[in-house]
Coordinates of C-alpha atoms in Angstrom, one line a residue:
Chain A
M72 CA -29.4 -26.2 -20.4
K73 CA -28.9 -23.6 -17.7
T74 CA -29.1 -20.1 -19.0
I75 CA -28.9 -16.6 -17.5
R76 CA -30.5 -13.9 -19.6
G77 CA -30.8 -10.2 -19.1
K78 CA -29.4 -6.7 -19.4
V79 CA -25.7 -6.1 -18.8
Y80 CA -24.0 -3.3 -16.8
V81 CA -20.6 -2.5 -18.2
V82 CA -17.6 -1.4 -16.2
R83 CA -13.9 -1.2 -17.0
D84 CA -10.6 -2.4 -15.4
D85 CA -9.6 -2.5 -11.7
I86 CA -13.1 -2.2 -10.2
D87 CA -12.1 -2.5 -6.5
T88 CA -14.3 -3.7 -3.7
D89 CA -14.5 -0.1 -2.3
Q90 CA -16.3 0.8 -5.5
I91 CA -18.5 -2.3 -5.3
I92 CA -19.5 -1.5 -1.7
P93 CA -18.0 1.5 0.0
A94 CA -16.5 1.0 3.5
Q95 CA -19.1 3.1 5.2
Y96 CA -21.6 0.3 4.6
L97 CA -19.5 -2.4 6.1
N98 CA -21.4 -1.8 9.4
L99 CA -24.1 -4.0 7.8
V100 CA -23.8 -7.7 8.6
P101 CA -24.5 -9.9 5.6
T102 CA -26.0 -12.8 7.6
I103 CA -28.8 -10.6 9.0
P104 CA -31.5 -10.8 6.2
E105 CA -32.6 -7.1 6.2
E106 CA -28.9 -6.0 6.2
Y107 CA -28.2 -8.4 3.3
A108 CA -31.0 -6.7 1.4
K109 CA -29.7 -3.2 2.3
L110 CA -26.2 -4.1 1.0
G111 CA -27.9 -4.8 -2.3
S112 CA -29.3 -1.3 -2.5
Y113 CA -25.8 0.1 -2.2
A114 CA -24.2 -2.2 -4.8
L115 CA -21.7 -0.4 -7.0
C116 CA -22.6 3.0 -5.5
G117 CA -18.9 3.7 -5.1
L118 CA -18.3 3.9 -8.9
P119 CA -17.2 7.3 -10.2
D120 CA -20.1 9.6 -11.0
E121 CA -19.8 9.2 -14.7
Y122 CA -21.3 5.7 -14.4
P123 CA -25.2 5.5 -14.4
A124 CA -26.7 4.3 -11.0
F125 CA -26.6 0.6 -10.7
V126 CA -29.5 0.5 -8.3
A127 CA -31.9 3.4 -8.6
Q128 CA -32.5 5.5 -5.6
G129 CA -35.1 4.0 -3.3
Q130 CA -34.9 0.6 -5.1
A131 CA -33.7 -2.7 -3.4
K132 CA -32.4 -4.3 -6.6
G133 CA -30.8 -3.2 -9.9
L134 CA -32.0 -3.9 -13.5
Y135 CA -28.9 -5.8 -14.5
P136 CA -28.4 -9.5 -13.7
I137 CA -25.1 -9.5 -15.6
I138 CA -22.0 -7.3 -15.2
I139 CA -19.4 -7.0 -17.9
A140 CA -16.0 -6.0 -16.7
G141 CA -12.4 -5.6 -17.9
R142 CA -9.3 -6.9 -15.9
N143 CA -8.9 -7.4 -12.2
F144 CA -12.5 -7.2 -11.2
G145 CA -13.0 -7.1 -7.4
C146 CA -9.5 -6.1 -6.4
G147 CA -8.6 -4.7 -3.0
S148 CA -10.3 -5.6 0.2
S149 CA -11.3 -9.1 1.2
R150 CA -14.8 -7.9 2.2
E151 CA -17.3 -10.6 1.3
H152 CA -19.8 -7.8 1.4
A153 CA -18.8 -7.2 -2.2
P154 CA -20.1 -10.3 -4.0
I155 CA -23.0 -10.3 -1.5
A156 CA -24.0 -6.8 -2.3
L157 CA -24.0 -7.7 -6.0
G158 CA -26.0 -10.9 -5.4
A159 CA -28.4 -9.1 -3.2
A160 CA -28.9 -6.5 -6.0
G161 CA -29.9 -9.3 -8.3
V162 CA -26.6 -10.0 -10.1
K163 CA -26.4 -13.6 -11.3
A164 CA -23.1 -13.5 -13.1
V165 CA -20.1 -11.3 -13.8
I166 CA -18.2 -11.8 -17.1
A167 CA -14.7 -10.3 -16.7
E168 CA -11.3 -10.6 -18.4
S169 CA -9.8 -11.5 -15.0
Y170 CA -10.6 -11.3 -11.2
A171 CA -8.8 -10.5 -8.1
R172 CA -8.2 -13.7 -6.2
I173 CA -10.2 -13.1 -3.0
F174 CA -13.3 -11.7 -4.8
F175 CA -13.4 -14.8 -7.1
R176 CA -13.1 -17.1 -4.1
N177 CA -15.8 -15.2 -2.1
A178 CA -18.2 -15.2 -5.1
V179 CA -17.9 -19.0 -5.3
A180 CA -17.8 -19.7 -1.5
T181 CA -21.0 -17.6 -1.0
G182 CA -22.6 -18.9 -4.2
E183 CA -23.8 -15.4 -4.8
L184 CA -22.9 -15.3 -8.5
Y185 CA -21.0 -17.0 -11.3
P186 CA -17.6 -15.4 -11.9
F187 CA -17.1 -16.1 -15.6
E188 CA -13.8 -15.3 -17.4
T189 CA -13.6 -14.4 -21.0
P190 CA -10.6 -13.9 -23.4
N191 CA -12.5 -11.0 -25.1
R192 CA -12.3 -7.4 -24.0
L193 CA -16.1 -7.1 -23.9
C194 CA -16.2 -3.8 -22.0
D195 CA -15.2 -2.2 -25.3
N196 CA -17.8 -4.0 -27.3
L197 CA -20.9 -3.9 -25.2
K198 CA -22.8 -1.1 -23.5
T199 CA -24.9 -0.9 -20.4
G200 CA -28.4 -2.0 -21.3
D201 CA -27.5 -4.5 -24.0
E202 CA -29.2 -7.9 -23.5
V203 CA -27.3 -11.1 -23.5
E204 CA -27.9 -14.8 -22.7
I205 CA -25.3 -16.9 -21.0
D206 CA -25.4 -20.7 -21.7
I207 CA -23.6 -22.1 -18.7
S208 CA -23.3 -25.7 -20.0
A209 CA -21.9 -24.5 -23.4
S210 CA -19.6 -21.9 -21.8
N211 CA -20.6 -19.1 -24.1
F212 CA -22.9 -16.2 -24.3
K213 CA -24.9 -14.5 -27.0
V214 CA -25.6 -10.9 -27.5
I215 CA -29.3 -10.8 -28.3
G216 CA -29.3 -7.7 -30.5
T217 CA -26.5 -8.8 -32.8
G218 CA -26.6 -12.5 -32.5
A219 CA -22.8 -12.5 -31.8
V220 CA -21.6 -15.4 -29.7
Y221 CA -18.6 -15.1 -27.4
P222 CA -16.7 -17.9 -25.6
L223 CA -16.4 -18.1 -21.8
Q224 CA -13.7 -20.1 -20.0
E225 CA -15.1 -23.2 -18.5
L226 CA -15.9 -22.8 -14.8
G227 CA -14.9 -26.4 -14.1
A228 CA -15.1 -27.3 -10.4
V229 CA -16.5 -23.9 -9.6
A230 CA -19.9 -24.3 -11.4
P231 CA -21.4 -26.9 -9.1
V232 CA -20.4 -25.0 -6.0
V233 CA -22.2 -21.8 -7.1
E234 CA -25.1 -23.9 -8.4
A235 CA -25.5 -25.5 -5.0
G236 CA -25.6 -22.1 -3.3
G237 CA -22.0 -21.9 -1.9
I238 CA -19.3 -23.9 -0.4
F239 CA -21.2 -25.2 2.7
A240 CA -24.2 -26.3 0.7
Y241 CA -21.9 -28.0 -1.9
A242 CA -19.9 -29.7 0.8
R243 CA -23.1 -31.1 2.4
K244 CA -24.5 -32.2 -0.9
S245 CA -21.3 -34.0 -1.9
G246 CA -20.8 -35.5 1.6
I247 CA -17.6 -33.6 2.5
I248 CA -19.2 -32.3 5.7
G249 CA -22.1 -33.7 7.6
Chain T
M1054 CA 13.0 -30.2 -7.1
G1055 CA 13.1 -28.1 -4.0
M1056 CA 10.3 -26.0 -2.5
T1057 CA 10.0 -22.3 -1.7
I1058 CA 9.3 -21.1 1.8
T1059 CA 5.6 -20.7 1.0
E1060 CA 5.4 -24.2 -0.5
K1061 CA 7.2 -25.7 2.5
I1062 CA 5.0 -24.0 5.1
L1063 CA 1.9 -25.2 3.2
A1064 CA 3.3 -28.7 2.8
K1065 CA 3.8 -28.9 6.6
A1066 CA 0.3 -27.6 7.3
A1067 CA -1.1 -30.1 4.8
G1068 CA 0.9 -33.0 6.2
K1069 CA 2.5 -33.6 2.8
A1070 CA 6.2 -34.3 2.0
C1071 CA 6.0 -32.1 -1.1
L1072 CA 3.6 -30.1 -3.1
G1073 CA 3.8 -27.6 -5.9
P1074 CA 2.0 -24.6 -7.4
G1075 CA -1.5 -25.3 -8.5
D1076 CA -2.1 -28.2 -6.0
N1077 CA -5.2 -27.8 -4.0
V1078 CA -4.6 -28.9 -0.4
W1079 CA -6.4 -28.8 3.0
V1080 CA -4.2 -27.0 5.4
K1081 CA -4.4 -26.9 9.2
V1082 CA -4.8 -23.3 10.5
D1083 CA -2.7 -21.9 13.3
I1084 CA -4.4 -18.5 13.7
L1085 CA -7.7 -17.0 12.4
L1086 CA -7.8 -13.2 12.8
T1087 CA -10.9 -11.2 12.5
H1088 CA -12.2 -7.7 13.4
D1089 CA -15.3 -5.7 13.8
V1090 CA -16.4 -5.3 10.2
C1091 CA -16.0 -9.0 9.2
G1092 CA -16.2 -10.8 12.5
P1093 CA -20.0 -10.5 13.0
G1094 CA -20.7 -11.9 9.5
T1095 CA -18.1 -14.7 10.1
I1096 CA -19.8 -15.5 13.4
G1097 CA -23.2 -15.5 11.6
V1098 CA -21.9 -18.0 9.0
F1099 CA -20.4 -20.2 11.8
H1100 CA -23.7 -20.4 13.7
R1101 CA -25.8 -20.8 10.6
E1102 CA -23.7 -23.7 9.3
F1103 CA -22.5 -25.4 12.5
G1104 CA -25.5 -24.6 14.8
A1105 CA -26.3 -22.2 17.6
N1106 CA -24.3 -24.3 20.2
A1107 CA -21.3 -25.0 18.0
R1108 CA -17.8 -24.5 19.5
V1109 CA -14.8 -23.1 17.7
W1110 CA -12.1 -25.6 16.7
N1111 CA -9.5 -24.1 19.0
P1112 CA -10.2 -21.0 21.3
S1113 CA -6.6 -20.0 21.4
G1114 CA -6.3 -20.1 17.6
V1115 CA -8.9 -17.3 17.2
V1116 CA -7.7 -13.7 17.6
I1117 CA -10.3 -10.9 17.5
I1118 CA -9.0 -7.4 17.2
P1119 CA -11.7 -4.7 16.6
D1120 CA -10.1 -1.7 14.8
H1121 CA -12.1 -0.4 11.9
Y1122 CA -15.1 1.5 13.3
I1123 CA -14.3 2.2 16.9
F1124 CA -14.5 6.0 17.6
T1125 CA -17.8 6.6 15.9
A1126 CA -21.4 7.3 17.0
D1127 CA -22.6 4.8 14.4
Q1128 CA -25.0 2.4 16.3
K1129 CA -24.5 -0.5 14.0
A1130 CA -20.7 -0.3 14.6
H1131 CA -21.3 -0.5 18.3
R1132 CA -23.7 -3.4 17.9
N1133 CA -21.0 -5.2 15.9
V1134 CA -18.5 -4.9 18.6
D1135 CA -21.1 -6.1 21.1
T1136 CA -21.6 -9.2 18.8
L1137 CA -17.9 -9.9 19.1
R1138 CA -18.1 -9.5 22.9
S1139 CA -21.0 -12.0 23.2
F1140 CA -19.2 -14.5 21.0
V1141 CA -15.9 -14.2 22.9
K1142 CA -17.8 -14.8 26.2
Q1143 CA -19.9 -17.7 24.8
Q1144 CA -16.8 -19.4 23.3
G1145 CA -14.3 -18.5 26.1
L1146 CA -11.8 -16.9 23.7
P1147 CA -8.6 -15.8 25.4
Y1148 CA -7.5 -13.3 22.7
F1149 CA -9.9 -10.4 22.4
Y1150 CA -8.7 -6.8 22.4
D1151 CA -11.8 -5.0 23.6
P1152 CA -12.4 -1.3 22.7
G1153 CA -12.9 0.9 25.8
T1154 CA -10.8 -1.4 28.0
R1155 CA -7.1 -1.5 28.8
T1156 CA -6.7 -4.5 26.4
Y1157 CA -7.7 -2.4 23.4
K1158 CA -5.0 -2.4 20.8
G1159 CA -6.0 -0.8 17.5
V1160 CA -5.1 -1.8 14.0
C1161 CA -5.2 -5.6 13.8
H1162 CA -2.2 -6.1 11.5
V1163 CA 0.2 -4.2 13.7
A1164 CA -1.4 -5.6 16.9
L1165 CA -1.3 -9.3 15.8
P1166 CA 2.5 -9.5 15.8
E1167 CA 2.9 -7.0 18.7
E1168 CA 0.8 -9.3 20.9
G1169 CA 2.8 -12.4 19.9
H1170 CA 0.3 -14.1 17.6
V1171 CA 2.6 -14.3 14.6
R1172 CA 5.3 -17.0 14.5
P1173 CA 7.6 -18.2 11.7
G1174 CA 6.4 -21.3 9.8
E1175 CA 2.7 -20.9 10.9
V1176 CA -0.4 -20.6 8.8
I1177 CA -2.5 -17.5 9.4
F1178 CA -5.8 -16.5 7.8
G1179 CA -7.6 -13.3 8.4
T1180 CA -10.8 -11.7 7.3
D1181 CA -8.9 -8.7 5.9
S1182 CA -6.9 -8.5 2.7
H1183 CA -3.9 -7.0 4.5
T1184 CA -3.4 -10.2 6.5
C1185 CA -0.5 -10.7 4.1
T1186 CA 1.4 -8.4 6.4
H1187 CA 2.4 -11.3 8.6
G1188 CA 4.6 -13.0 6.0
A1189 CA 7.1 -10.4 7.2
L1190 CA 7.8 -12.8 10.1
G1191 CA 8.2 -15.9 7.9
A1192 CA 4.6 -17.1 8.2
F1193 CA 2.1 -17.9 5.5
A1194 CA -0.6 -15.4 5.9
T1195 CA -3.5 -14.3 3.6
G1196 CA -6.9 -12.7 3.5
I1197 CA -10.2 -14.5 3.2
G1198 CA -13.9 -13.8 3.2
N1199 CA -16.5 -14.5 6.0
T1200 CA -17.6 -17.8 4.6
D1201 CA -14.1 -19.3 4.5
A1202 CA -13.5 -17.8 7.9
G1203 CA -16.7 -19.4 9.2
F1204 CA -15.5 -22.7 7.8
I1205 CA -12.2 -22.3 9.7
L1206 CA -14.0 -21.4 13.0
G1207 CA -15.8 -24.8 12.8
T1208 CA -13.1 -27.0 11.4
G1209 CA -9.6 -25.4 11.8
K1210 CA -8.9 -26.2 8.1
L1211 CA -9.2 -24.6 4.7
L1212 CA -8.8 -25.9 1.2
I1213 CA -6.4 -23.7 -0.7
K1214 CA -4.5 -23.6 -3.9
V1215 CA -0.7 -23.5 -3.6
P1216 CA 0.5 -20.2 -5.3
K1217 CA 3.3 -19.8 -7.7
T1218 CA 6.1 -17.7 -6.3
L1219 CA 7.4 -14.5 -7.7
R1220 CA 10.8 -13.6 -6.1
F1221 CA 12.0 -10.1 -5.6
R1222 CA 15.6 -9.7 -4.7
I1223 CA 16.5 -6.3 -3.3
E1224 CA 20.3 -6.0 -3.0
G1225 CA 22.6 -3.3 -1.6
T1226 CA 22.3 -0.8 1.2
I1227 CA 19.3 1.4 1.8
P1228 CA 19.9 5.1 1.5
E1229 CA 18.6 7.2 4.5
Y1230 CA 16.0 8.8 2.3
L1231 CA 14.5 5.5 1.1
M1232 CA 11.9 3.5 3.0
A1233 CA 10.2 0.1 2.6
K1234 CA 7.2 1.9 1.1
D1235 CA 9.3 3.2 -1.7
I1236 CA 10.5 -0.3 -2.5
I1237 CA 7.1 -1.9 -2.6
L1238 CA 5.5 1.0 -4.5
R1239 CA 8.2 0.6 -7.1
I1240 CA 7.7 -3.2 -7.4
I1241 CA 3.9 -2.7 -7.7
G1242 CA 4.5 0.0 -10.3
D1243 CA 6.7 -2.4 -12.3
I1244 CA 4.5 -5.5 -12.2
G1245 CA 1.1 -3.8 -12.1
F1246 CA -1.9 -3.8 -9.9
D1247 CA -2.7 -7.4 -10.8
G1248 CA 0.9 -8.4 -11.5
A1249 CA 1.1 -10.9 -8.7
S1250 CA -2.5 -12.2 -8.9
Y1251 CA -2.8 -15.6 -7.3
C1252 CA 1.0 -15.6 -6.6
A1253 CA 3.2 -15.6 -3.5
M1254 CA 5.5 -12.5 -3.5
E1255 CA 8.8 -13.5 -1.8
F1256 CA 11.2 -10.7 -0.8
T1257 CA 14.8 -11.5 -0.3
G1258 CA 18.3 -10.0 -0.7
E1259 CA 20.7 -7.9 1.4
A1260 CA 18.5 -4.8 1.6
I1261 CA 15.5 -6.9 2.9
R1262 CA 17.7 -8.4 5.6
R1263 CA 18.8 -4.9 6.6
L1264 CA 15.2 -3.8 7.1
S1265 CA 13.7 -3.7 10.5
I1266 CA 10.7 -6.0 11.2
E1267 CA 8.3 -3.1 11.0
E1268 CA 9.7 -2.1 7.6
R1269 CA 9.4 -5.7 6.4
M1270 CA 5.8 -5.6 7.5
T1271 CA 5.2 -2.5 5.2
I1272 CA 6.6 -4.5 2.2
C1273 CA 4.5 -7.7 2.9
N1274 CA 1.4 -5.6 3.8
M1275 CA 1.2 -4.3 0.2
A1276 CA 1.6 -7.6 -1.6
I1277 CA -2.2 -7.6 -2.0
E1278 CA -1.9 -4.3 -3.9
A1279 CA -0.3 -6.3 -6.7
G1280 CA -3.0 -9.0 -6.3
G1281 CA -0.6 -11.3 -4.3
K1282 CA -1.9 -14.1 -2.3
N1283 CA 0.8 -13.7 0.3
G1284 CA 4.0 -11.7 0.9
I1285 CA 6.8 -13.5 2.6
I1286 CA 10.3 -12.9 4.0
E1287 CA 12.5 -15.7 5.4
P1288 CA 13.0 -15.4 9.1
D1289 CA 16.4 -14.4 10.5
D1290 CA 17.8 -13.3 13.9
K1291 CA 15.8 -10.1 13.8
T1292 CA 12.7 -12.1 13.4
F1293 CA 13.5 -14.4 16.2
A1294 CA 14.4 -11.5 18.5
Y1295 CA 11.1 -9.9 17.7
V1296 CA 9.0 -13.0 18.2
Q1297 CA 10.7 -14.3 21.3
Q1298 CA 10.1 -11.0 23.1
R1299 CA 6.4 -11.5 22.5
S1300 CA 5.5 -15.2 22.3
R1301 CA 6.5 -18.1 24.5
K1302 CA 5.0 -20.6 22.2
P1303 CA 7.6 -22.8 20.4
F1304 CA 7.8 -22.6 16.6
E1305 CA 9.7 -24.1 13.8
A1306 CA 11.3 -21.7 11.4
I1307 CA 10.9 -22.7 7.8
Y1308 CA 13.2 -21.7 4.9
G1309 CA 13.0 -22.3 1.2
D1310 CA 15.2 -24.9 -0.4
G1311 CA 18.3 -23.7 -2.4
N1312 CA 17.0 -25.3 -5.6
S1313 CA 13.4 -24.1 -5.3
R1314 CA 11.6 -23.1 -8.5
V1315 CA 10.1 -19.7 -8.8
E1316 CA 7.9 -18.3 -11.6
S1317 CA 10.1 -15.2 -12.0
E1318 CA 12.8 -13.3 -10.2
R1319 CA 13.4 -9.6 -10.3
V1320 CA 16.5 -7.9 -8.9
Y1321 CA 16.7 -4.4 -7.6
D1322 CA 19.6 -2.3 -6.2
A1323 CA 18.2 -0.4 -3.2
A1324 CA 20.7 2.4 -3.8
T1325 CA 19.1 3.2 -7.2
L1326 CA 15.5 3.4 -6.0
E1327 CA 13.9 6.7 -5.3
P1328 CA 11.4 8.3 -3.0
C1329 CA 8.1 7.9 -4.8
V1330 CA 4.3 8.2 -4.8
A1331 CA 1.4 6.2 -6.2
E1332 CA -0.9 8.6 -7.9
P1333 CA -4.7 8.3 -8.0
H1334 CA -6.5 5.9 -8.3
V1335 CA -4.4 2.7 -8.2
P1336 CA -1.4 1.7 -6.1
S1337 CA 0.5 0.8 -9.3
N1338 CA 0.4 4.4 -10.6
Y1339 CA 4.1 5.0 -9.8
A1340 CA 5.9 8.3 -10.1
T1341 CA 9.1 9.6 -8.4
A1342 CA 8.3 12.2 -5.8
R1343 CA 10.6 14.8 -7.4
S1344 CA 8.8 14.5 -10.8
R1345 CA 5.5 15.5 -9.1
R1346 CA 6.5 18.6 -7.2
E1347 CA 3.8 20.6 -9.1
V1348 CA 1.0 18.6 -7.3
K1349 CA -0.5 20.9 -4.6
L1350 CA -1.8 19.1 -1.6
D1351 CA -4.6 19.9 0.9
R1352 CA -3.9 17.3 3.6
A1353 CA -1.3 14.8 4.8
Y1354 CA -2.1 11.6 6.7
I1355 CA 0.1 9.3 8.6
G1356 CA -1.5 6.1 9.9
S1357 CA -2.8 2.6 9.1
C1358 CA -1.3 -0.9 9.1
T1359 CA 1.0 0.1 6.3
G1360 CA 2.2 3.5 7.6
G1361 CA 1.2 3.9 11.3
K1362 CA 3.9 2.0 13.1
L1363 CA 6.5 3.5 15.4
T1364 CA 9.1 3.4 12.7
D1365 CA 6.8 5.4 10.4
F1366 CA 6.3 8.1 13.0
L1367 CA 10.1 8.2 13.8
A1368 CA 10.8 8.8 10.1
A1369 CA 8.2 11.5 9.9
A1370 CA 9.6 13.2 13.1
R1371 CA 13.1 13.3 11.6
I1372 CA 11.7 15.7 9.0
L1373 CA 9.1 17.5 11.1
R1374 CA 11.5 18.3 13.9
G1375 CA 12.1 22.1 13.9
R1376 CA 9.8 22.6 10.9
K1377 CA 6.2 23.6 10.4
V1378 CA 3.6 21.8 8.3
T1379 CA 1.7 24.0 5.9
I1380 CA -1.3 21.7 5.4
P1381 CA -3.5 19.9 7.9
T1382 CA -1.5 16.8 8.9
F1383 CA -3.4 13.9 10.5
L1384 CA -1.6 11.4 12.7
V1385 CA -3.2 8.1 13.7
P1386 CA -0.9 5.6 15.5
A1387 CA -1.8 2.1 14.5
T1388 CA -1.9 0.7 18.1
T1389 CA -1.8 1.7 21.7
E1390 CA 1.8 0.4 21.8
V1391 CA 2.7 2.8 19.0
A1392 CA 0.9 5.6 20.8
E1393 CA 2.9 5.0 23.9
G1394 CA 6.0 5.0 21.7
L1395 CA 5.2 8.5 20.5
I1396 CA 5.4 9.7 24.1
R1397 CA 8.4 7.7 25.0
E1398 CA 10.7 8.0 22.0
E1399 CA 12.8 11.1 21.7
I1400 CA 14.9 12.8 19.0
H1401 CA 17.5 15.2 20.5
G1402 CA 15.6 15.3 23.8
K1403 CA 12.2 16.0 22.3
S1404 CA 9.4 13.4 22.4
L1405 CA 7.7 12.6 19.1
V1406 CA 4.5 13.9 20.5
Q1407 CA 6.2 17.3 21.2
I1408 CA 7.8 17.4 17.8
F1409 CA 4.5 16.8 16.0
A1410 CA 2.8 19.4 18.2
D1411 CA 5.5 22.0 17.6
A1412 CA 5.3 21.3 13.8
G1413 CA 1.6 22.2 13.9
C1414 CA 0.1 18.8 13.2
E1415 CA -3.4 18.0 14.2
D1416 CA -3.9 16.4 17.6
I1417 CA -2.9 12.8 17.6
A1418 CA -6.0 10.6 17.2
P1419 CA -6.5 7.4 19.2
P1420 CA -5.4 4.2 17.5
S1421 CA -7.7 2.7 14.8
C1422 CA -8.0 2.3 11.0
A1423 CA -9.6 5.7 11.0
A1424 CA -9.7 7.4 7.5
C1425 CA -7.6 4.8 5.7
L1426 CA -10.8 3.3 4.4
G1427 CA -13.2 6.2 4.8
G1428 CA -15.7 4.5 7.2
P1429 CA -18.7 6.0 8.9
E1430 CA -19.4 9.8 8.2
D1431 CA -17.9 10.8 11.6
T1432 CA -14.6 9.0 11.0
Y1433 CA -11.5 11.0 12.0
G1434 CA -9.7 12.4 9.0
R1435 CA -12.3 11.2 6.5
T1436 CA -12.2 13.2 3.2
R1437 CA -15.2 15.4 2.5
S1438 CA -14.8 16.8 -1.0
N1439 CA -12.0 17.1 -3.6
E1440 CA -9.0 17.1 -1.2
A1441 CA -5.6 16.1 -2.5
V1442 CA -4.2 13.9 0.2
I1443 CA -0.7 12.5 0.6
S1444 CA -0.9 9.4 2.8
T1445 CA 1.2 6.6 4.3
T1446 CA -1.8 4.2 3.8
N1447 CA -2.1 1.4 1.2
R1448 CA -4.9 2.2 -1.2
N1449 CA -5.8 5.2 -3.3
F1450 CA -9.0 3.9 -5.0
P1451 CA -11.8 6.3 -5.8
G1452 CA -13.6 7.1 -2.5
R1453 CA -11.2 5.1 -0.4
M1454 CA -10.7 7.8 2.2
G1455 CA -14.4 8.9 2.1
S1456 CA -15.2 11.3 -0.8
K1457 CA -15.2 10.0 -4.3
Q1458 CA -13.8 13.3 -5.5
S1459 CA -10.7 13.3 -3.3
R1460 CA -7.4 12.3 -4.8
I1461 CA -5.0 10.1 -2.7
Y1462 CA -1.2 9.9 -3.3
L1463 CA 0.4 7.1 -1.5
A1464 CA 4.0 7.6 -0.2
S1465 CA 6.5 6.8 2.5
P1466 CA 6.3 8.6 5.9
L1467 CA 9.5 10.6 4.9
T1468 CA 7.9 11.8 1.7
V1469 CA 4.5 12.5 3.4
A1470 CA 6.3 14.6 6.1
A1471 CA 8.4 16.5 3.6
S1472 CA 5.3 17.2 1.5
A1473 CA 3.3 18.3 4.6
V1474 CA 6.0 21.0 5.1
A1475 CA 6.1 22.0 1.4
G1476 CA 2.4 21.9 0.8
H1477 CA 3.0 20.0 -2.5
I1478 CA 4.5 16.6 -3.3
E1479 CA 8.1 16.8 -2.2
D1480 CA 11.2 14.6 -2.3
P1481 CA 12.5 14.1 1.3
R1482 CA 16.2 14.2 0.3
D1483 CA 16.5 18.0 0.8
Y1484 CA 15.0 17.7 4.3
L1485 CA 17.3 15.2 5.9

């Protein structure tokens, strides 16, 4: 049973990729290891000021391996820097009501994080700092404090790609490319 | 059952007689577009996965147009353009529009068709979400990330899901105060910011056929602002005239079947649409311009792949001729070709450059993406505090033009120009 456990960071609808990684940091190239790490330190710094900092000043990673979101997470730009910044900041999974198409695909192609979808509007039920445990094989997750269990949509063909570490690793593993 | 234009282009590229929404197919790629902010990462993926000595699948299928961070002192931005230069040299790529040289163009989505790299019926991927612009010429075009682009560089193919089609039929004639921007902002307002997620947005009808190619580009450009995978308009004589002036490569125009099945169809009469704005902070936040006259503005901005084409500046000049702006008004032509047009084109014997200077606009900036997406600290026109900006660009997200506190209102060039004169949001009808 593969699980992801940790504190959640809660955001609402229409979190665009400019908020996930503002354009001024797109001068960083994700395939350069130190710039990959730097992208992580800026993850979600474009959120409006009423949100708490996702990564504390001077830190390389955040405290939250799981993001809870509303609708249309990752809308806007096709910048792959967005799932990469989240992955570099230590995010293992996002649980959203829905995703923008390109973000979802980039999350899978890079293998940076699991983009789970849920029928529940969890951004109204959970608050930043709550602890949850995702059971990937059972497609659900449990809120540790209350014991409540919520369903996740099955990832289907997407899960093995993320697990392999992205589309290239998956393609090699499964013999699609040499 | 027949197929839509999007399905038929993908079927051809996949070597299949027919396919339908939801099918996953490998398509052959005609053009891969990249630029300075995603090109270096794409090249990094390509070399990491295919080896240091790997060759791209087809040098003339790769088009590299640096445009985002050009006029900046940022050292990493310069390094990134150098990375592109070395790659172009190593791979012998014929289509590179190098900053600081005579080949420099500016904004990739205006440059790509201008330079003849967009042809009807072709499949275009780009490492930029506004790649959907190129559906205006009857191509399938969509934005992708660096990893997928790296895969294309090595193989010339990509696995994609065939989208459902949402059809938007715009009928009637277009009033002189209405622009393509008003049409697409109204559609996005109606269906919502994620109203076309994973879908093709097909635009058709008499009013669409009446639009110029540049205006059609404005419509398709913003398909992504409703979550669309691609925007597309069937080619016609205007398309062929535009393409044949710029490309000698043969192409096969593709049209949808008469009995094609679409997910939904919405019909609009252009004559009933109104000049409008999208209020902060999502492009679906529709309001008519005349209902928002109380909104005081600090700045106006005309530029970008959406609103920095020659047609956009001609529209603004119609209003600004003989008038003065009352707020700082920033002008950034999308490409060098547009910039030349501003000198060449005249209204009643006055060049656009002269009209804008007489109106008191800021000096015209060199072509690039500039403040449309904020960018490095020294980017021209970047917002600094809580400015209210009216802009011909495509996104009004928090912080999109620089400062998180600034508020961006998206509008047509006519509405932006009228508002620049008034100092508040203004309906252009009284100014024409």
